[in-house]
Coordinates of C-alpha atoms in Angstrom, one line a residue:
T128 CA 11.5 -20.9 -11.7
V129 CA 13.6 -18.3 -9.1
R130 CA 16.3 -18.4 -11.3
R131 CA 14.8 -18.2 -14.5
L132 CA 12.2 -15.0 -12.9
G133 CA 15.5 -13.1 -12.2
A134 CA 17.1 -13.8 -15.5
L135 CA 14.5 -12.0 -17.5
D136 CA 14.5 -8.4 -19.1
P137 CA 12.0 -6.0 -17.8
S138 CA 12.4 -4.3 -20.3
R139 CA 11.1 -7.3 -22.9
L140 CA 7.6 -7.4 -21.1
P141 CA 4.5 -5.8 -22.0
P142 CA 3.5 -2.4 -19.7
G143 CA 1.9 -3.5 -16.4
T144 CA 3.5 -7.0 -15.8
E145 CA 4.8 -7.4 -12.8
L146 CA 7.1 -10.4 -11.6
M147 CA 7.1 -11.7 -8.3
D148 CA 8.4 -14.9 -6.7
A149 CA 6.3 -16.3 -3.9
G150 CA 8.3 -18.6 -2.7
I151 CA 6.1 -19.7 0.9
R152 CA 4.4 -16.5 0.8
G153 CA 0.9 -17.6 -0.3
V154 CA -0.3 -15.7 2.0
H155 CA 0.9 -12.1 0.6
L156 CA 0.1 -13.3 -2.7
A157 CA -3.4 -14.0 -1.9
Y158 CA -3.4 -10.6 -0.5
R159 CA -1.6 -8.6 -3.0
L160 CA -4.1 -9.7 -6.1
L161 CA -7.1 -8.1 -4.2
E162 CA -5.3 -5.2 -5.1
G163 CA -6.7 -5.1 -9.1
Y164 CA -4.7 -6.9 -11.4
H165 CA -5.9 -8.2 -14.3
T166 CA -4.4 -11.1 -15.7
L167 CA -2.6 -13.8 -12.9
V168 CA 0.1 -16.6 -14.5
L169 CA 0.6 -18.7 -11.6
V170 CA 3.8 -21.1 -12.4
D171 CA 3.7 -24.1 -10.0
L172 CA 4.1 -27.8 -9.6
V173 CA 1.6 -29.9 -11.3
S174 CA 1.6 -33.7 -10.4
R175 CA -1.0 -35.5 -13.1
G176 CA 0.8 -38.1 -13.3
S177 CA 2.6 -37.3 -16.4
P178 CA 6.5 -37.5 -17.8
P179 CA 8.1 -35.4 -15.0
G180 CA 9.2 -31.8 -16.7
T181 CA 5.8 -32.5 -18.8
L182 CA 4.2 -28.8 -18.8
Y183 CA 0.6 -27.9 -18.1
T184 CA -1.1 -24.9 -18.8
I185 CA -4.9 -24.9 -17.2
D186 CA -6.8 -21.6 -18.1
V187 CA -8.6 -21.7 -14.4
G188 CA -11.4 -18.8 -16.1
P189 CA -12.2 -15.2 -15.4
R190 CA -12.6 -14.8 -12.0
P191 CA -11.2 -17.1 -9.7
P192 CA -13.4 -19.5 -8.3
D193 CA -13.8 -20.9 -5.3
T194 CA -12.3 -24.4 -5.3
G195 CA -13.4 -24.4 -1.8
H196 CA -9.6 -25.9 -1.0
R197 CA -9.1 -24.5 2.4
P198 CA -6.4 -25.0 4.1
G199 CA -6.3 -26.8 8.2
P200 CA -3.5 -24.8 9.6
L201 CA -1.9 -22.8 7.4
D202 CA 1.2 -24.8 6.2
T203 CA 3.0 -22.2 4.0
H204 CA 5.2 -25.1 2.0
A205 CA 2.1 -26.6 1.5
M206 CA 0.0 -23.5 -0.2
D207 CA -0.6 -24.7 -3.9
P208 CA -2.4 -22.9 -6.6
A209 CA -5.7 -24.2 -5.2
T210 CA -5.0 -23.2 -1.8
V211 CA -4.1 -20.0 -3.1
L212 CA -6.7 -19.3 -5.0
G213 CA -9.6 -20.6 -1.9
L214 CA -7.8 -18.2 0.4
L215 CA -8.3 -14.9 -1.9
H216 CA -11.9 -15.8 -2.3
D217 CA -12.4 -15.9 1.5
L218 CA -10.0 -12.6 1.8
H219 CA -12.3 -11.3 -0.4
A220 CA -15.5 -12.0 1.0
G221 CA -14.5 -10.9 4.2
A222 CA -11.8 -7.9 3.5
G223 CA -12.9 -7.2 -0.4
G224 CA -10.9 -5.9 -3.0
T225 CA -10.8 -6.8 -6.5
L226 CA -10.3 -10.6 -7.8
P227 CA -8.5 -10.7 -11.2
D228 CA -10.4 -11.1 -13.8
E229 CA -8.5 -14.2 -15.9
V230 CA -6.3 -16.7 -13.8
Y231 CA -3.8 -19.2 -15.9
V232 CA -1.8 -21.2 -13.4
V233 CA 1.6 -23.0 -16.0
G234 CA 2.5 -26.1 -14.2
C235 CA 5.1 -28.5 -14.5
E236 CA 5.2 -32.1 -13.6
P237 CA 7.7 -32.6 -11.0
R238 CA 9.8 -36.2 -10.3
D239 CA 10.5 -35.3 -6.9
T240 CA 8.8 -33.0 -4.6
G241 CA 11.3 -34.5 -1.7
E242 CA 12.2 -30.8 0.3
G243 CA 15.2 -28.7 -1.2
I244 CA 16.5 -26.7 -3.2
G245 CA 17.1 -26.9 -6.7
L246 CA 14.8 -28.8 -9.7
S247 CA 15.9 -32.7 -11.1
P248 CA 17.0 -33.0 -14.7
P249 CA 14.1 -33.5 -16.4
V250 CA 12.3 -30.5 -14.5

């Protein structure tokens, strides 16, 4: 995903579009999302039991709902979209800011979720 983001030509994106590789910085992403973004598209692995490489587009809806998903001690390697959205609500309740109007998750079914760099061939 990071390589693909780096290959995109920013001049071909709609005005106001920002690309960010949050990686393991889910906490920073949640804080940044309170700055008044209209639409958020998260790209991540989504395990639903389909063949590896299967793509999903999930319309989370207007204003990200409170997923109720809260991490115990923060593990930056385990911050999936549900955890980031839950943290976003906690931060919004405590610090204010503006939640995104629309939230989408583009997910790819992984073959291997073990630690390491790179993607498996079907992904």
